[in-house]
Amino acid sequence: MTYRVVQWSTGNVGRHAIAGIDARPDLELAGVWVSNPAKAGRDAGDLAGLGRDLGVTATGDADALLALRPDCVVYTSMADVRLMEAIGDLCRILRAGVNVVSSSPVFLQFPDGVVPPEMSDPVREAAAAGGASVFVNGIDPGFANDVLPLAVTGISERIDQVRCMEILNYNTYDQATVLFDIMGFGRPMDDVPMLLQPGVLTMAWGSVVRQIAAGLGVELDEIAEWHTRLPAPETFAVSAGTIEKGTAAALRFEVRGMRGGEAVVVLEHVTRLRDDLAPDWPQPAGAGCYRVEVRGEPNYTVDLRLLGTDGDHNTAGLKATAMRLVNAVPAVVEAPPGLLTALDLPLIPGRGLL
């Protein structure tokens, strides 16, 4: 069976999703939505950097794309600075009877106990009204801290703590809004960025902690947040801009699922803009990795190393997010209507060998 798919946005993740859709013989790219008028009228292959046309022209006309009655929309528009607009987009698509796989808003990965019901109920109601399904995922939040850690716990006799870590250098991540405005890199050390406002870390990654706990059958008492930052020792440049001496250049945070006063499920990020910063913090395997540590009987450590064919670990992370969504399309289309989580879906493999 062939599934007709619309790609919704062509940014850092969206352009990789177009390539992924094109690579799967069971998926057909039916349309592409763009927010930038300068991209309208361009071929999808051009926007994805494929070096060839795909015969699909991008448009800013959402009604026209939904009128195509695609089986699924791959939604990769940024939601960090337009949360309610993104929720509105999802509701609109679902009410039209179209299934969605999405990289945002990330709390929809597993919203129960993370955000107030009024933030997730409209999406559930839209899915019910349209008879469609929605699955929000990626690499993180997503595969690296839902399927991967739960799979590792399947070979445990006793589990005392599950820790999921992202250990990456973001120096080649070319997204100034995320790095500077949201994460606070390049900002004064006494400036509190959006990500570190109370409750924001929980909104972004509390879904990870809650879902792992649910998968293990564990009831948490609360979710706690912790973070620390380090300044740049001198001025240096990254792909997204300049980091001035004394401004934030390294960030480490944890979202902790607590039970009985102990952190039993932990989501940790170790983010540097230069490899030599914070040498005493956890170091990655290879150029960058996602790490799962299961402490108990026995103890396990699993490193998922990332590296794109272009030699960049951040390219691999963007590709992984895109392909987690693209490869999920058949399972989500065939699933019952509603808001789906990784606990609801079967194993989602890639497709084919060259």
Tab-separated table of C-alpha atoms in Angstrom:
chain	number	residue	atom	x	y	z
A	1	MET	CA	0.000	0.000	0.000
A	2	THR	CA	1.163	3.527	-0.799
A	3	TYR	CA	0.473	6.358	1.641
A	4	ARG	CA	0.095	9.907	0.352
A	5	VAL	CA	1.979	12.387	2.534
A	6	VAL	CA	2.148	16.167	2.859
A	7	GLN	CA	5.303	17.695	4.312
A	8	TRP	CA	4.468	20.704	6.537
A	9	SER	CA	7.523	23.052	6.592
A	10	THR	CA	10.971	22.763	5.041
A	11	GLY	CA	13.350	23.919	7.778
A	12	ASN	CA	16.147	22.040	9.544
A	13	VAL	CA	14.025	18.910	10.063
A	14	GLY	CA	11.535	19.328	7.217
A	15	ARG	CA	14.052	19.168	4.419
A	16	HIS	CA	15.351	15.846	5.773
A	17	ALA	CA	11.760	14.586	6.003
A	18	ILE	CA	11.256	15.309	2.284
A	19	ALA	CA	14.351	13.249	1.481
A	20	GLY	CA	13.080	10.462	3.732
A	21	ILE	CA	9.622	10.420	2.154
A	22	ASP	CA	11.211	10.250	-1.282
A	23	ALA	CA	13.406	7.338	-0.146
A	24	ARG	CA	10.486	5.128	0.926
A	25	PRO	CA	8.718	3.303	-1.918
A	26	ASP	CA	5.515	3.034	0.122
A	27	LEU	CA	5.219	6.813	0.580
A	28	GLU	CA	4.199	9.386	-2.031
A	29	LEU	CA	4.907	13.081	-1.509
A	30	ALA	CA	1.573	14.733	-2.334
A	31	GLY	CA	2.345	18.299	-1.292
A	32	VAL	CA	4.584	20.658	0.661
A	33	TRP	CA	3.535	23.589	2.875
A	34	VAL	CA	5.865	26.537	3.437
A	35	SER	CA	5.486	29.654	5.573
A	36	ASN	CA	8.016	31.735	3.631
A	37	PRO	CA	6.512	33.241	0.441
A	38	ALA	CA	9.959	33.094	-1.145
A	39	LYS	CA	9.780	29.289	-1.020
A	40	ALA	CA	6.313	29.044	-2.589
A	41	GLY	CA	6.443	27.787	-6.160
A	42	ARG	CA	9.766	25.998	-5.713
A	43	ASP	CA	10.097	22.269	-6.217
A	44	ALA	CA	10.308	20.078	-3.114
A	45	GLY	CA	13.542	18.491	-4.309
A	46	ASP	CA	15.130	21.917	-4.575
A	47	LEU	CA	13.997	22.880	-1.056
A	48	ALA	CA	15.359	19.600	0.320
A	49	GLY	CA	18.707	20.067	-1.422
A	50	LEU	CA	18.354	16.811	-3.353
A	51	GLY	CA	19.812	18.201	-6.560
A	52	ARG	CA	16.790	17.052	-8.572
A	53	ASP	CA	13.126	17.906	-8.907
A	54	LEU	CA	10.418	15.759	-7.353
A	55	GLY	CA	7.573	17.270	-9.349
A	56	VAL	CA	5.865	18.666	-6.227
A	57	THR	CA	5.580	22.442	-5.881
A	58	ALA	CA	5.572	24.073	-2.448
A	59	THR	CA	2.665	26.260	-1.427
A	60	GLY	CA	1.482	28.384	1.470
A	61	ASP	CA	-2.144	27.383	0.826
A	62	ALA	CA	-3.004	25.007	3.676
A	63	ASP	CA	-6.612	24.571	2.528
A	64	ALA	CA	-5.466	23.362	-0.873
A	65	LEU	CA	-3.146	20.789	0.691
A	66	LEU	CA	-5.798	19.447	3.053
A	67	ALA	CA	-8.208	19.276	0.115
A	68	LEU	CA	-5.858	16.709	-1.408
A	69	ARG	CA	-7.016	14.340	1.375
A	70	PRO	CA	-3.537	12.975	2.121
A	71	ASP	CA	-3.192	9.994	4.413
A	72	CYS	CA	-0.768	11.825	6.691
A	73	VAL	CA	0.955	15.147	7.327
A	74	VAL	CA	4.563	15.223	8.528
A	75	TYR	CA	4.460	18.352	10.700
A	76	THR	CA	7.891	19.810	11.495
A	77	SER	CA	7.109	23.493	12.030
A	78	MET	CA	8.810	25.004	15.067
A	79	ALA	CA	6.511	25.304	18.069
A	80	ASP	CA	8.939	26.657	20.673
A	81	VAL	CA	8.056	30.300	20.016
A	82	ARG	CA	4.541	29.713	18.604
A	83	LEU	CA	3.061	27.060	20.877
A	84	MET	CA	-0.635	27.852	20.560
A	85	GLU	CA	-0.341	28.383	16.802
A	86	ALA	CA	1.245	24.944	16.446
A	87	ILE	CA	-1.516	23.324	18.513
A	88	GLY	CA	-4.008	25.127	16.296
A	89	ASP	CA	-2.303	23.741	13.204
A	90	LEU	CA	-2.480	20.182	14.526
A	91	CYS	CA	-6.150	20.573	15.437
A	92	ARG	CA	-6.958	21.947	11.989
A	93	ILE	CA	-5.240	19.056	10.220
A	94	LEU	CA	-6.794	16.405	12.468
A	95	ARG	CA	-10.306	17.845	12.147
A	96	ALA	CA	-9.884	17.558	8.381
A	97	GLY	CA	-9.517	13.808	8.891
A	98	VAL	CA	-5.784	13.723	8.185
A	99	ASN	CA	-3.354	11.786	10.381
A	100	VAL	CA	-0.277	13.585	11.700
A	101	VAL	CA	3.262	12.665	12.719
A	102	SER	CA	4.898	15.672	14.331
A	103	SER	CA	8.110	16.847	15.958
A	104	SER	CA	6.220	19.412	18.071
A	105	PRO	CA	4.835	20.503	20.468
A	106	VAL	CA	7.103	18.097	22.301
A	107	PHE	CA	4.962	17.731	25.447
A	108	LEU	CA	2.400	15.884	23.322
A	109	GLN	CA	4.814	12.950	23.267
A	110	PHE	CA	3.213	11.958	26.606
A	111	PRO	CA	1.282	14.912	28.048
A	112	ASP	CA	-0.533	13.305	30.980
A	113	GLY	CA	0.761	14.713	34.250
A	114	VAL	CA	3.061	17.123	32.388
A	115	VAL	CA	0.761	19.906	31.163
A	116	PRO	CA	-2.781	20.925	32.134
A	117	PRO	CA	-5.460	18.950	30.259
A	118	GLU	CA	-6.619	22.116	28.504
A	119	MET	CA	-3.360	22.080	26.524
A	120	SER	CA	-3.739	18.519	25.252
A	121	ASP	CA	-7.521	18.034	25.252
A	122	PRO	CA	-8.099	20.175	22.108
A	123	VAL	CA	-5.750	17.881	20.184
A	124	ARG	CA	-7.510	14.774	21.464
A	125	GLU	CA	-10.902	16.300	20.649
A	126	ALA	CA	-9.792	17.242	17.132
A	127	ALA	CA	-8.473	13.728	16.537
A	128	ALA	CA	-11.779	12.228	17.679
A	129	ALA	CA	-13.784	14.634	15.524
A	130	GLY	CA	-11.737	13.881	12.419
A	131	GLY	CA	-11.242	10.179	13.084
A	132	ALA	CA	-7.495	10.680	12.774
A	133	SER	CA	-4.368	9.925	14.790
A	134	VAL	CA	-1.426	12.087	15.891
A	135	PHE	CA	2.010	10.923	17.034
A	136	VAL	CA	4.567	13.428	18.354
A	137	ASN	CA	8.140	12.179	18.467
A	138	GLY	CA	11.681	12.577	17.168
A	139	ILE	CA	15.104	11.694	18.524
A	140	ASP	CA	14.921	13.748	21.778
A	141	PRO	CA	12.238	13.905	23.019
A	142	GLY	CA	11.623	10.666	21.148
A	143	PHE	CA	13.405	7.473	20.233
A	144	ALA	CA	16.529	8.086	22.337
A	145	ASN	CA	14.455	8.385	25.490
A	146	ASP	CA	11.366	6.266	24.929
A	147	VAL	CA	11.870	3.093	22.872
A	148	LEU	CA	15.625	2.803	23.478
A	149	PRO	CA	15.655	2.968	27.313
A	150	LEU	CA	12.564	0.812	27.670
A	151	ALA	CA	14.140	-1.804	25.407
A	152	VAL	CA	17.269	-1.853	27.579
A	153	THR	CA	15.230	-2.342	30.760
A	154	GLY	CA	13.832	-5.491	29.171
A	155	ILE	CA	17.049	-7.306	30.108
A	156	SER	CA	17.124	-6.131	33.731
A	157	GLU	CA	16.518	-8.168	36.858
A	158	ARG	CA	16.198	-5.068	39.025
A	159	ILE	CA	15.923	-1.405	38.024
A	160	ASP	CA	17.025	1.299	40.458
A	161	GLN	CA	17.367	4.218	38.044
A	162	VAL	CA	16.987	4.940	34.332
A	163	ARG	CA	18.994	7.896	33.011
A	164	CYS	CA	18.711	9.166	29.436
A	165	MET	CA	21.382	11.608	28.280
A	166	GLU	CA	22.053	13.807	25.290
A	167	ILE	CA	25.752	14.724	25.113
A	168	LEU	CA	26.313	16.994	22.125
A	169	ASN	CA	28.299	19.950	20.901
A	170	TYR	CA	25.817	22.351	19.267
A	171	ASN	CA	28.466	24.407	17.464
A	172	THR	CA	27.218	23.393	14.010
A	173	TYR	CA	23.515	23.603	14.870
A	174	ASP	CA	22.530	26.559	12.697
A	175	GLN	CA	19.378	27.737	14.484
A	176	ALA	CA	19.931	31.088	16.193
A	177	THR	CA	16.459	31.256	17.731
A	178	VAL	CA	16.965	27.950	19.541
A	179	LEU	CA	20.567	28.541	20.619
A	180	PHE	CA	20.377	32.188	21.650
A	181	ASP	CA	16.757	33.035	22.463
A	182	ILE	CA	15.557	29.723	23.878
A	183	MET	CA	18.685	28.079	25.337
A	184	GLY	CA	20.434	31.329	26.268
A	185	PHE	CA	23.829	30.679	24.688
A	186	GLY	CA	25.755	33.868	23.996
A	187	ARG	CA	23.677	35.710	26.607
A	188	PRO	CA	24.915	37.157	29.918
A	189	MET	CA	25.238	34.572	32.671
A	190	ASP	CA	22.706	36.411	34.845
A	191	ASP	CA	20.111	36.341	32.054
A	192	VAL	CA	17.509	33.576	32.496
A	193	PRO	CA	16.536	32.306	29.033
A	194	MET	CA	13.176	30.834	28.082
A	195	LEU	CA	14.362	27.237	28.562
A	196	LEU	CA	15.433	27.843	32.154
A	197	GLN	CA	12.308	29.653	33.308
A	198	PRO	CA	10.656	27.588	36.088
A	199	GLY	CA	8.579	24.754	34.646
A	200	VAL	CA	9.784	25.015	31.044
A	201	LEU	CA	12.219	22.101	31.275
A	202	THR	CA	9.398	19.976	32.658
A	203	MET	CA	7.057	21.048	29.875
A	204	ALA	CA	9.692	20.129	27.286
A	205	TRP	CA	11.050	16.873	28.766
A	206	GLY	CA	8.664	15.913	31.565
A	207	SER	CA	6.870	13.806	28.956
A	208	VAL	CA	10.034	11.718	28.628
A	209	VAL	CA	10.229	11.074	32.356
A	210	ARG	CA	6.505	10.352	32.702
A	211	GLN	CA	6.460	7.960	29.741
A	212	ILE	CA	9.420	5.908	30.930
A	213	ALA	CA	7.829	5.663	34.371
A	214	ALA	CA	4.518	4.599	32.803
A	215	GLY	CA	6.298	2.002	30.684
A	216	LEU	CA	7.906	0.581	33.839
A	217	GLY	CA	4.685	0.739	35.842
A	218	VAL	CA	6.155	3.265	38.293
A	219	GLU	CA	4.168	6.021	39.997
A	220	LEU	CA	6.256	9.183	40.464
A	221	ASP	CA	5.848	11.578	43.376
A	222	GLU	CA	6.984	14.666	41.455
A	223	ILE	CA	9.250	16.025	38.741
A	224	ALA	CA	12.181	18.241	39.743
A	225	GLU	CA	14.466	20.451	37.642
A	226	TRP	CA	18.175	21.255	37.972
A	227	HIS	CA	20.652	23.130	35.781
A	228	THR	CA	24.072	24.751	35.682
A	229	ARG	CA	25.934	26.832	33.076
A	230	LEU	CA	29.497	27.865	32.263
A	231	PRO	CA	30.788	30.977	30.461
A	232	ALA	CA	32.929	31.234	27.341
A	233	PRO	CA	36.633	31.657	28.263
A	234	GLU	CA	37.093	33.864	25.178
A	235	THR	CA	35.062	35.025	22.183
A	236	PHE	CA	34.520	32.410	19.470
A	237	ALA	CA	32.184	31.701	16.564
A	238	VAL	CA	29.639	28.938	15.952
A	239	SER	CA	27.433	28.328	12.918
A	240	ALA	CA	24.543	30.331	14.398
A	241	GLY	CA	26.620	33.378	15.398
A	242	THR	CA	29.214	34.695	17.844
A	243	ILE	CA	29.675	33.724	21.490
A	244	GLU	CA	31.266	36.591	23.378
A	245	LYS	CA	33.716	36.019	26.227
A	246	GLY	CA	31.906	35.657	29.551
A	247	THR	CA	28.528	34.741	28.036
A	248	ALA	CA	26.871	31.321	28.382
A	249	ALA	CA	28.686	28.647	26.355
A	250	ALA	CA	27.885	25.353	28.103
A	251	LEU	CA	24.647	24.088	29.670
A	252	ARG	CA	23.856	21.021	31.730
A	253	PHE	CA	20.385	20.239	33.033
A	254	GLU	CA	18.342	17.398	34.478
A	255	VAL	CA	14.627	16.685	34.626
A	256	ARG	CA	14.222	14.248	37.493
A	257	GLY	CA	11.346	11.885	38.155
A	258	MET	CA	11.278	11.512	41.935
A	259	ARG	CA	9.971	8.650	44.062
A	260	GLY	CA	10.568	8.343	47.780
A	261	GLY	CA	13.050	11.211	47.666
A	262	GLU	CA	15.186	9.516	45.008
A	263	ALA	CA	15.598	10.393	41.317
A	264	VAL	CA	14.505	7.168	39.628
A	265	VAL	CA	14.014	8.419	36.058
A	266	VAL	CA	16.318	11.192	34.821
A	267	LEU	CA	16.537	13.097	31.543
A	268	GLU	CA	19.915	14.844	31.304
A	269	HIS	CA	21.380	17.128	28.647
A	270	VAL	CA	25.043	18.081	28.437
A	271	THR	CA	25.365	20.779	25.785
A	272	ARG	CA	28.611	22.453	24.817
A	273	LEU	CA	29.499	24.900	22.071
A	274	ARG	CA	33.141	23.795	22.137
A	275	ASP	CA	34.572	20.371	22.924
A	276	ASP	CA	37.053	21.705	25.487
A	277	LEU	CA	34.410	23.352	27.672
A	278	ALA	CA	33.355	21.725	30.970
A	279	PRO	CA	35.878	18.861	30.739
A	280	ASP	CA	34.615	17.401	34.017
A	281	TRP	CA	31.057	17.003	32.668
A	282	PRO	CA	30.071	13.727	30.953
A	283	GLN	CA	31.839	13.236	27.618
A	284	PRO	CA	30.245	11.790	24.488
A	285	ALA	CA	31.061	8.574	22.705
A	286	GLY	CA	32.385	9.665	19.331
A	287	ALA	CA	31.484	13.132	18.081
A	288	GLY	CA	28.189	13.115	19.961
A	289	CYS	CA	25.799	10.610	21.465
A	290	TYR	CA	22.593	9.728	23.234
A	291	ARG	CA	23.339	7.584	26.268
A	292	VAL	CA	21.069	5.301	28.273
A	293	GLU	CA	22.217	4.203	31.714
A	294	VAL	CA	20.212	1.626	33.626
A	295	ARG	CA	21.407	1.202	37.199
A	296	GLY	CA	20.320	-1.951	38.996
A	297	GLU	CA	21.064	-5.624	38.477
A	298	PRO	CA	23.006	-5.663	36.280
A	299	ASN	CA	24.157	-2.140	35.285
A	300	TYR	CA	23.926	-1.175	31.605
A	301	THR	CA	25.275	1.688	29.517
A	302	VAL	CA	24.241	2.043	25.878
A	303	ASP	CA	25.667	4.785	23.640
A	304	LEU	CA	23.896	5.730	20.409
A	305	ARG	CA	26.598	7.561	18.457
A	306	LEU	CA	25.540	10.072	15.811
A	307	LEU	CA	27.381	11.012	12.638
A	308	GLY	CA	25.949	12.177	9.341
A	309	THR	CA	27.482	11.210	6.022
A	310	ASP	CA	28.651	14.833	5.862
A	311	GLY	CA	30.735	14.216	8.996
A	312	ASP	CA	28.458	16.284	11.270
A	313	HIS	CA	26.746	14.815	14.328
A	314	ASN	CA	24.097	17.568	14.340
A	315	THR	CA	23.058	16.631	10.793
A	316	ALA	CA	22.561	13.085	12.053
A	317	GLY	CA	20.348	14.338	14.893
A	318	LEU	CA	18.127	16.290	12.504
A	319	LYS	CA	17.950	13.328	10.136
A	320	ALA	CA	17.065	11.000	13.027
A	321	THR	CA	14.183	13.244	14.107
A	322	ALA	CA	12.858	13.411	10.557
A	323	MET	CA	13.096	9.673	9.966
A	324	ARG	CA	11.493	8.754	13.283
A	325	LEU	CA	8.425	10.592	11.965
A	326	VAL	CA	8.580	9.467	8.338
A	327	ASN	CA	9.063	5.805	9.223
A	328	ALA	CA	6.102	6.003	11.629
A	329	VAL	CA	3.632	7.095	8.932
A	330	PRO	CA	2.252	3.624	8.050
A	331	ALA	CA	1.809	2.610	11.708
A	332	VAL	CA	0.104	5.889	12.605
A	333	VAL	CA	-2.238	5.792	9.599
A	334	GLU	CA	-3.288	2.247	10.497
A	335	ALA	CA	-3.686	2.987	14.236
A	336	PRO	CA	-7.019	3.814	15.904
A	337	PRO	CA	-7.860	7.529	16.078
A	338	GLY	CA	-6.433	9.544	18.943
A	339	LEU	CA	-3.277	10.927	20.522
A	340	LEU	CA	-0.709	8.134	20.277
A	341	THR	CA	2.490	7.590	22.267
A	342	ALA	CA	5.421	5.232	21.792
A	343	LEU	CA	3.681	2.891	24.232
A	344	ASP	CA	0.770	2.539	21.798
A	345	LEU	CA	2.694	1.699	18.639
A	346	PRO	CA	4.565	-1.413	17.503
A	347	LEU	CA	8.274	-1.400	16.726
A	348	ILE	CA	8.860	1.095	13.896
A	349	PRO	CA	11.717	-0.096	11.660
A	350	GLY	CA	13.202	1.607	8.638
A	351	ARG	CA	12.414	0.268	5.201
A	352	GLY	CA	14.548	-1.760	2.803
A	353	LEU	CA	18.215	-2.288	2.069
A	354	LEU	CA	20.145	-0.922	-0.881
